[in-house]
Amino acid sequence: MNLAPTQLQEHLKRGLRSLYTLHGDEPLLVQEFADALRAAAREQGYTERTVHTVAGAHFDWSEVLASGGSLSLFADKQIIEIRIPSGKPGKDGSVALQQLAERSQGDDSTLTLVLLPRLDSMTTKGAWFGALESYGVTVKFDPIERRNLPQWIAQRLQQQGQRVAAGEEGQRTLQFFADRVEGNLLAAHQEIQKLGLLYPPGQGDGVLSFDQVENAVLNVARYDVFKLSEAVLGGQTLRVARMLDGLQSEGESEVLVHWALSEDIRSMKRVKDAIQAGRPMPMALRENRVWGVKEKLFERVLPQMGDTTLANLLHAAHKVDGIVKGLKQPDWPADGWQALHRLAGMVCEQCTGGARAR
């Protein structure tokens, strides 16, 4: 059974299940969901808790299997928590997890909680994950996308009795806040809590001004090369510049950033060529392994790009490839990051759209 994170409270009203699997790459959301499950379990008499962290290929799964059948003299119900940071339980673990999943059926004395990182599609098709999904409740935690981050911040502020001003000033405040914490949800949560301490709702009307947020919120944004790629294709010029500066300050490799940008340019050229050869766009995108968010972006930007434009972008990418590897190119900055800014700006300029300003 699959459950959306937002459905937790409604789910708990119908009663706890005996097996839960949480997986995703937002530690804050996973932690909060797990805390809510533990709190609900404690209220229902699950007073004992055992935690097993799977580390290394030689982890002893027999201890995990044994704990499921043993309770102390002072507990009627227990929580068994299995943490697999690598997302790879191994051969023995696969067998053990399938046994645990089957044993969980009708077990009112043991609540089993399995915590996993983000899993790829191949892993989720494995027998052990299939058993966890079939016999229990599975919850996937996706990252909060940048476009949804201001709303998420507003909701979290509201939960602690705070809000931003109405209208344009409030939207500006939320966008500024989002820029400071993008890609770092745990830090965003901490900054929201800090605002609650600095400006307690009980000492005023709970409305935060732009100046208060600007003075309090630290720049804790963390950027991802592949999110940069989406921002470039979205024509988000200002955001792209911030992301490149952030990646540089975090010590990201210029070569990796260039690869991400140039691979998108090459993909656009391949898809465009396939379309001109008579392939429908959906087929051309699938054949070139373009899907998800990028699929929608390609569908929007490719019709407005001609062969000359794509050829110029490919030529520019080739020049920047040399620059990030230490070569000089006429009429281009010698600094790799400056060259990447220029290349990304060229692509953004062609990928115009409603999101371009950000």
Tab-separated table of C-alpha atoms in Angstrom:
chain	number	residue	atom	x	y	z
A	1	MET	CA	0.000	0.000	0.000
A	2	ASN	CA	1.379	3.394	-0.999
A	3	LEU	CA	0.646	6.425	1.151
A	4	ALA	CA	1.339	10.096	0.416
A	5	PRO	CA	3.127	11.972	3.235
A	6	THR	CA	0.218	14.421	3.471
A	7	GLN	CA	-2.217	11.590	4.214
A	8	LEU	CA	-0.622	10.633	7.539
A	9	GLN	CA	-3.180	12.151	9.924
A	10	GLU	CA	-6.105	10.668	8.039
A	11	HIS	CA	-4.309	7.320	7.948
A	12	LEU	CA	-3.654	7.344	11.706
A	13	LYS	CA	-7.355	7.878	12.382
A	14	ARG	CA	-7.966	4.462	10.825
A	15	GLY	CA	-5.359	2.835	13.042
A	16	LEU	CA	-1.707	1.830	12.799
A	17	ARG	CA	-0.494	-0.896	10.475
A	18	SER	CA	2.223	-3.323	11.574
A	19	LEU	CA	4.773	-2.462	8.832
A	20	TYR	CA	5.928	0.893	7.407
A	21	THR	CA	8.645	1.650	4.863
A	22	LEU	CA	9.804	5.265	4.451
A	23	HIS	CA	12.131	6.170	1.586
A	24	GLY	CA	13.300	9.441	0.036
A	25	ASP	CA	16.005	12.092	0.010
A	26	GLU	CA	14.415	14.668	2.324
A	27	PRO	CA	15.695	13.683	5.805
A	28	LEU	CA	13.554	16.309	7.526
A	29	LEU	CA	10.282	14.993	6.085
A	30	VAL	CA	11.247	11.370	6.744
A	31	GLN	CA	12.202	12.226	10.331
A	32	GLU	CA	8.965	14.122	11.007
A	33	PHE	CA	6.829	11.322	9.564
A	34	ALA	CA	8.702	8.690	11.578
A	35	ASP	CA	8.346	10.793	14.750
A	36	ALA	CA	4.589	11.023	14.202
A	37	LEU	CA	4.363	7.246	13.756
A	38	ARG	CA	6.378	6.637	16.933
A	39	ALA	CA	4.218	9.073	18.915
A	40	ALA	CA	1.020	7.384	17.719
A	41	ALA	CA	2.513	3.976	18.549
A	42	ARG	CA	3.479	5.054	22.080
A	43	GLU	CA	-0.089	6.201	22.694
A	44	GLN	CA	-1.231	2.712	21.731
A	45	GLY	CA	1.122	0.936	24.105
A	46	TYR	CA	4.248	0.367	21.997
A	47	THR	CA	6.600	1.166	24.871
A	48	GLU	CA	9.730	-0.677	23.742
A	49	ARG	CA	11.896	0.338	20.778
A	50	THR	CA	14.842	-1.397	19.148
A	51	VAL	CA	16.956	0.251	16.429
A	52	HIS	CA	19.087	-1.703	13.944
A	53	THR	CA	21.401	0.156	11.539
A	54	VAL	CA	22.494	-1.987	8.591
A	55	ALA	CA	26.155	-1.241	7.920
A	56	GLY	CA	28.395	-3.301	5.680
A	57	ALA	CA	27.920	-6.505	3.737
A	58	HIS	CA	28.413	-8.706	6.824
A	59	PHE	CA	25.580	-7.285	8.924
A	60	ASP	CA	23.987	-9.949	11.131
A	61	TRP	CA	20.317	-10.089	10.158
A	62	SER	CA	19.606	-12.928	12.589
A	63	GLU	CA	19.482	-10.389	15.422
A	64	VAL	CA	16.829	-8.384	13.577
A	65	LEU	CA	14.750	-11.503	12.918
A	66	ALA	CA	15.086	-12.597	16.536
A	67	SER	CA	14.034	-9.224	17.955
A	68	GLY	CA	10.716	-9.520	16.189
A	69	GLY	CA	9.789	-12.496	18.313
A	70	SER	CA	11.014	-11.287	21.692
A	71	LEU	CA	9.582	-8.791	24.163
A	72	SER	CA	10.975	-7.725	27.493
A	73	LEU	CA	9.113	-8.525	30.711
A	74	PHE	CA	7.998	-4.889	30.943
A	75	ALA	CA	6.503	-4.377	27.464
A	76	ASP	CA	3.462	-5.744	25.672
A	77	LYS	CA	4.225	-4.055	22.347
A	78	GLN	CA	7.414	-2.981	20.606
A	79	ILE	CA	8.760	-0.936	17.696
A	80	ILE	CA	11.537	-2.459	15.582
A	81	GLU	CA	13.318	0.157	13.520
A	82	ILE	CA	15.565	-0.924	10.653
A	83	ARG	CA	17.745	1.763	9.088
A	84	ILE	CA	19.489	0.987	5.798
A	85	PRO	CA	21.478	4.154	4.897
A	86	SER	CA	22.898	2.634	1.710
A	87	GLY	CA	19.526	1.418	0.446
A	88	LYS	CA	21.205	-1.941	-0.286
A	89	PRO	CA	20.272	-4.688	2.203
A	90	GLY	CA	22.339	-7.328	0.379
A	91	LYS	CA	21.394	-10.919	-0.345
A	92	ASP	CA	20.861	-11.943	3.296
A	93	GLY	CA	19.017	-8.723	3.991
A	94	SER	CA	16.722	-9.251	1.039
A	95	VAL	CA	15.671	-12.641	2.415
A	96	ALA	CA	15.311	-11.269	5.953
A	97	LEU	CA	13.179	-8.317	4.880
A	98	GLN	CA	10.845	-10.615	2.965
A	99	GLN	CA	10.491	-12.800	6.058
A	100	LEU	CA	9.836	-9.757	8.259
A	101	ALA	CA	7.225	-8.467	5.820
A	102	GLU	CA	5.374	-11.786	5.785
A	103	ARG	CA	5.584	-12.130	9.580
A	104	SER	CA	4.140	-8.659	10.092
A	105	GLN	CA	0.705	-9.785	8.929
A	106	GLY	CA	-1.656	-9.904	11.867
A	107	ASP	CA	1.123	-9.041	14.348
A	108	ASP	CA	-0.462	-6.626	16.819
A	109	SER	CA	2.500	-6.639	19.199
A	110	THR	CA	5.277	-5.438	16.833
A	111	LEU	CA	5.423	-2.357	14.639
A	112	THR	CA	8.264	-2.597	12.104
A	113	LEU	CA	9.627	0.642	10.625
A	114	VAL	CA	12.099	0.453	7.714
A	115	LEU	CA	13.981	3.667	6.827
A	116	LEU	CA	15.668	3.975	3.429
A	117	PRO	CA	17.264	6.733	1.322
A	118	ARG	CA	16.074	7.630	-2.174
A	119	LEU	CA	15.820	4.461	-4.242
A	120	ASP	CA	16.254	4.057	-7.984
A	121	SER	CA	13.609	2.327	-10.099
A	122	MET	CA	15.615	-0.897	-10.306
A	123	THR	CA	15.785	-1.210	-6.512
A	124	THR	CA	12.051	-0.630	-6.082
A	125	LYS	CA	11.426	-3.556	-8.431
A	126	GLY	CA	13.405	-5.938	-6.213
A	127	ALA	CA	11.720	-8.787	-4.353
A	128	TRP	CA	12.496	-7.412	-0.887
A	129	PHE	CA	11.016	-3.976	-1.628
A	130	GLY	CA	8.036	-5.588	-3.326
A	131	ALA	CA	7.365	-7.589	-0.147
A	132	LEU	CA	7.558	-4.468	2.033
A	133	GLU	CA	5.174	-2.704	-0.338
A	134	SER	CA	2.729	-5.612	-0.535
A	135	TYR	CA	2.505	-6.419	3.167
A	136	GLY	CA	2.838	-2.930	4.618
A	137	VAL	CA	2.532	0.805	4.020
A	138	THR	CA	5.141	2.471	1.814
A	139	VAL	CA	5.717	6.237	1.857
A	140	LYS	CA	7.915	8.028	-0.682
A	141	PHE	CA	9.317	11.473	0.129
A	142	ASP	CA	10.092	13.590	-2.908
A	143	PRO	CA	12.140	16.805	-2.669
A	144	ILE	CA	10.269	20.080	-2.306
A	145	GLU	CA	10.655	21.718	-5.717
A	146	ARG	CA	11.831	25.327	-5.860
A	147	ARG	CA	8.498	26.530	-7.230
A	148	ASN	CA	6.706	25.003	-4.211
A	149	LEU	CA	9.207	26.158	-1.598
A	150	PRO	CA	7.627	29.580	-0.821
A	151	GLN	CA	4.279	27.905	-0.118
A	152	TRP	CA	5.982	25.295	2.079
A	153	ILE	CA	7.718	28.051	4.053
A	154	ALA	CA	4.432	29.938	4.461
A	155	GLN	CA	2.719	26.798	5.783
A	156	ARG	CA	5.523	26.139	8.272
A	157	LEU	CA	5.416	29.744	9.489
A	158	GLN	CA	1.648	29.449	9.929
A	159	GLN	CA	2.095	26.326	12.059
A	160	GLN	CA	4.105	28.374	14.567
A	161	GLY	CA	1.716	31.348	14.486
A	162	GLN	CA	3.580	33.536	12.011
A	163	ARG	CA	3.002	34.819	8.490
A	164	VAL	CA	4.381	37.294	6.015
A	165	ALA	CA	2.652	40.496	4.983
A	166	ALA	CA	-0.147	40.296	2.470
A	167	GLY	CA	0.280	41.097	-1.190
A	168	GLU	CA	3.451	41.791	-3.139
A	169	GLU	CA	5.628	42.447	-0.086
A	170	GLY	CA	4.781	39.041	1.362
A	171	GLN	CA	5.499	37.245	-1.896
A	172	ARG	CA	8.818	39.068	-2.141
A	173	THR	CA	9.652	37.974	1.399
A	174	LEU	CA	8.832	34.314	0.676
A	175	GLN	CA	10.841	34.345	-2.568
A	176	PHE	CA	13.827	35.835	-0.741
A	177	PHE	CA	13.509	33.211	1.994
A	178	ALA	CA	13.326	30.428	-0.616
A	179	ASP	CA	16.425	31.726	-2.388
A	180	ARG	CA	18.356	31.557	0.892
A	181	VAL	CA	17.402	27.967	1.764
A	182	GLU	CA	16.878	26.240	-1.592
A	183	GLY	CA	18.094	22.644	-1.637
A	184	ASN	CA	18.558	22.505	2.144
A	185	LEU	CA	15.191	21.711	3.726
A	186	LEU	CA	16.592	20.819	7.138
A	187	ALA	CA	18.324	24.201	7.332
A	188	ALA	CA	15.123	25.870	6.104
A	189	HIS	CA	13.273	24.260	9.018
A	190	GLN	CA	15.904	25.558	11.439
A	191	GLU	CA	15.678	29.085	10.016
A	192	ILE	CA	11.885	29.023	10.396
A	193	GLN	CA	12.252	27.929	14.019
A	194	LYS	CA	14.783	30.720	14.571
A	195	LEU	CA	12.233	33.287	13.377
A	196	GLY	CA	9.823	31.896	15.953
A	197	LEU	CA	12.383	32.534	18.694
A	198	LEU	CA	13.428	35.979	17.467
A	199	TYR	CA	9.897	37.275	16.870
A	200	PRO	CA	7.547	35.281	19.153
A	201	PRO	CA	3.982	35.355	17.809
A	202	GLY	CA	2.675	36.162	21.279
A	203	GLN	CA	4.547	39.479	21.330
A	204	GLY	CA	2.819	40.893	18.244
A	205	ASP	CA	0.507	40.060	15.394
A	206	GLY	CA	2.823	37.380	14.029
A	207	VAL	CA	3.433	39.230	10.750
A	208	LEU	CA	7.060	39.118	9.581
A	209	SER	CA	8.413	42.008	7.526
A	210	PHE	CA	10.894	41.624	4.691
A	211	ASP	CA	13.577	43.375	6.779
A	212	GLN	CA	13.095	40.955	9.677
A	213	VAL	CA	13.487	37.941	7.395
A	214	GLU	CA	16.412	39.471	5.519
A	215	ASN	CA	18.290	40.195	8.759
A	216	ALA	CA	17.578	36.809	10.348
A	217	VAL	CA	17.732	34.134	7.644
A	218	LEU	CA	21.182	32.862	6.763
A	219	ASN	CA	22.202	31.925	3.241
A	220	VAL	CA	22.199	28.135	3.630
A	221	ALA	CA	21.122	27.196	0.099
A	222	ARG	CA	22.603	24.052	-1.390
A	223	TYR	CA	22.497	23.618	-5.137
A	224	ASP	CA	22.387	20.536	-7.310
A	225	VAL	CA	23.969	20.338	-10.757
A	226	PHE	CA	20.912	18.620	-12.198
A	227	LYS	CA	18.547	21.208	-10.720
A	228	LEU	CA	20.788	23.804	-12.389
A	229	SER	CA	20.100	22.067	-15.683
A	230	GLU	CA	16.335	22.373	-15.162
A	231	ALA	CA	16.661	26.062	-14.254
A	232	VAL	CA	18.685	26.747	-17.415
A	233	LEU	CA	16.126	25.001	-19.627
A	234	GLY	CA	13.426	26.967	-17.829
A	235	GLY	CA	15.099	30.244	-18.802
A	236	GLN	CA	15.430	31.248	-15.122
A	237	THR	CA	18.361	33.615	-15.672
A	238	LEU	CA	18.684	35.140	-12.202
A	239	ARG	CA	18.263	31.821	-10.424
A	240	VAL	CA	20.854	30.199	-12.710
A	241	ALA	CA	23.394	32.894	-11.797
A	242	ARG	CA	22.748	32.294	-8.080
A	243	MET	CA	23.062	28.553	-8.516
A	244	LEU	CA	26.355	28.809	-10.386
A	245	ASP	CA	27.763	31.078	-7.685
A	246	GLY	CA	26.555	28.636	-5.053
A	247	LEU	CA	28.048	25.614	-6.795
A	248	GLN	CA	31.359	27.441	-7.127
A	249	SER	CA	31.422	28.356	-3.426
A	250	GLU	CA	30.605	24.737	-2.511
A	251	GLY	CA	33.640	23.555	-4.480
A	252	GLU	CA	31.719	21.764	-7.206
A	253	SER	CA	33.733	20.603	-10.213
A	254	GLU	CA	33.652	22.933	-13.232
A	255	VAL	CA	33.915	19.879	-15.461
A	256	LEU	CA	30.757	18.326	-13.970
A	257	VAL	CA	28.790	21.552	-14.341
A	258	HIS	CA	29.945	21.868	-17.956
A	259	TRP	CA	28.986	18.255	-18.620
A	260	ALA	CA	25.440	18.863	-17.355
A	261	LEU	CA	25.000	21.976	-19.525
A	262	SER	CA	26.565	20.517	-22.653
A	263	GLU	CA	24.678	17.212	-22.329
A	264	ASP	CA	21.394	19.132	-22.435
A	265	ILE	CA	22.536	20.983	-25.544
A	266	ARG	CA	23.531	17.710	-27.217
A	267	SER	CA	20.217	16.117	-26.221
A	268	MET	CA	18.274	19.019	-27.691
A	269	LYS	CA	20.213	18.666	-30.951
A	270	ARG	CA	19.572	14.900	-31.112
A	271	VAL	CA	15.871	15.288	-30.421
A	272	LYS	CA	15.573	18.113	-32.952
A	273	ASP	CA	17.314	15.999	-35.598
A	274	ALA	CA	14.994	13.066	-34.863
A	275	ILE	CA	11.916	15.267	-35.209
A	276	GLN	CA	13.151	16.628	-38.534
A	277	ALA	CA	13.701	13.027	-39.656
A	278	GLY	CA	9.995	12.367	-39.095
A	279	ARG	CA	9.895	11.105	-35.511
A	280	PRO	CA	7.012	12.410	-33.335
A	281	MET	CA	8.363	14.462	-30.457
A	282	PRO	CA	7.210	12.026	-27.700
A	283	MET	CA	9.035	9.188	-29.457
A	284	ALA	CA	12.161	11.285	-30.048
A	285	LEU	CA	12.249	12.248	-26.367
A	286	ARG	CA	11.875	8.651	-25.183
A	287	GLU	CA	14.567	7.418	-27.571
A	288	ASN	CA	16.958	10.020	-26.168
A	289	ARG	CA	16.065	9.195	-22.544
A	290	VAL	CA	14.469	12.560	-21.842
A	291	TRP	CA	11.620	12.312	-19.350
A	292	GLY	CA	10.089	13.863	-16.257
A	293	VAL	CA	10.596	17.600	-15.766
A	294	LYS	CA	13.048	17.828	-18.654
A	295	GLU	CA	10.549	16.247	-21.028
A	296	LYS	CA	8.113	19.113	-20.441
A	297	LEU	CA	10.891	21.692	-20.760
A	298	PHE	CA	12.117	20.205	-24.033
A	299	GLU	CA	8.571	20.200	-25.401
A	300	ARG	CA	8.334	23.925	-24.675
A	301	VAL	CA	11.725	25.153	-25.861
A	302	LEU	CA	12.577	22.963	-28.848
A	303	PRO	CA	9.923	24.267	-31.272
A	304	GLN	CA	11.407	27.769	-31.029
A	305	MET	CA	15.025	26.657	-31.578
A	306	GLY	CA	16.408	26.485	-35.089
A	307	ASP	CA	19.351	24.483	-36.414
A	308	THR	CA	21.640	27.522	-36.409
A	309	THR	CA	20.860	28.269	-32.766
A	310	LEU	CA	21.617	24.706	-31.682
A	311	ALA	CA	24.798	24.631	-33.763
A	312	ASN	CA	25.977	27.860	-32.113
A	313	LEU	CA	25.237	26.477	-28.647
A	314	LEU	CA	27.150	23.274	-29.437
A	315	HIS	CA	30.104	25.332	-30.678
A	316	ALA	CA	30.030	27.430	-27.499
A	317	ALA	CA	29.878	24.286	-25.330
A	318	HIS	CA	32.922	22.945	-27.168
A	319	LYS	CA	34.856	26.137	-26.406
A	320	VAL	CA	33.907	26.052	-22.714
A	321	ASP	CA	34.986	22.402	-22.554
A	322	GLY	CA	38.498	23.583	-23.384
A	323	ILE	CA	38.367	26.483	-20.930
A	324	VAL	CA	37.388	24.337	-17.915
A	325	LYS	CA	40.303	22.054	-18.826
A	326	GLY	CA	42.796	24.916	-18.836
A	327	LEU	CA	42.825	26.016	-22.483
A	328	LYS	CA	42.349	29.597	-23.649
A	329	GLN	CA	39.700	30.510	-26.200
A	330	PRO	CA	39.545	33.777	-28.187
A	331	ASP	CA	36.759	36.145	-27.080
A	332	TRP	CA	35.912	33.999	-24.072
A	333	PRO	CA	36.765	34.519	-20.357
A	334	ALA	CA	39.826	32.566	-19.236
A	335	ASP	CA	38.134	31.720	-15.929
A	336	GLY	CA	36.109	28.517	-16.105
A	337	TRP	CA	33.245	29.720	-13.920
A	338	GLN	CA	32.869	32.947	-15.865
A	339	ALA	CA	32.750	30.886	-19.059
A	340	LEU	CA	30.076	28.635	-17.520
A	341	HIS	CA	28.037	31.711	-16.577
A	342	ARG	CA	28.232	32.883	-20.184
A	343	LEU	CA	27.304	29.480	-21.645
A	344	ALA	CA	24.381	29.063	-19.244
A	345	GLY	CA	23.222	32.589	-20.087
A	346	MET	CA	23.279	31.789	-23.795
A	347	VAL	CA	21.071	28.738	-23.264
A	348	CYS	CA	18.741	30.665	-20.936
A	349	GLU	CA	18.341	33.355	-23.568
A	350	GLN	CA	17.043	30.775	-26.029
A	351	CYS	CA	14.856	29.025	-23.452
A	352	THR	CA	12.641	32.025	-22.835
A	353	GLY	CA	9.359	31.639	-21.025
A	354	GLY	CA	7.254	32.683	-18.110
A	355	ALA	CA	9.847	31.529	-15.570
A	356	ARG	CA	12.713	33.473	-17.084
A	357	ALA	CA	12.817	36.236	-14.481
A	358	ARG	CA	13.617	33.778	-11.709
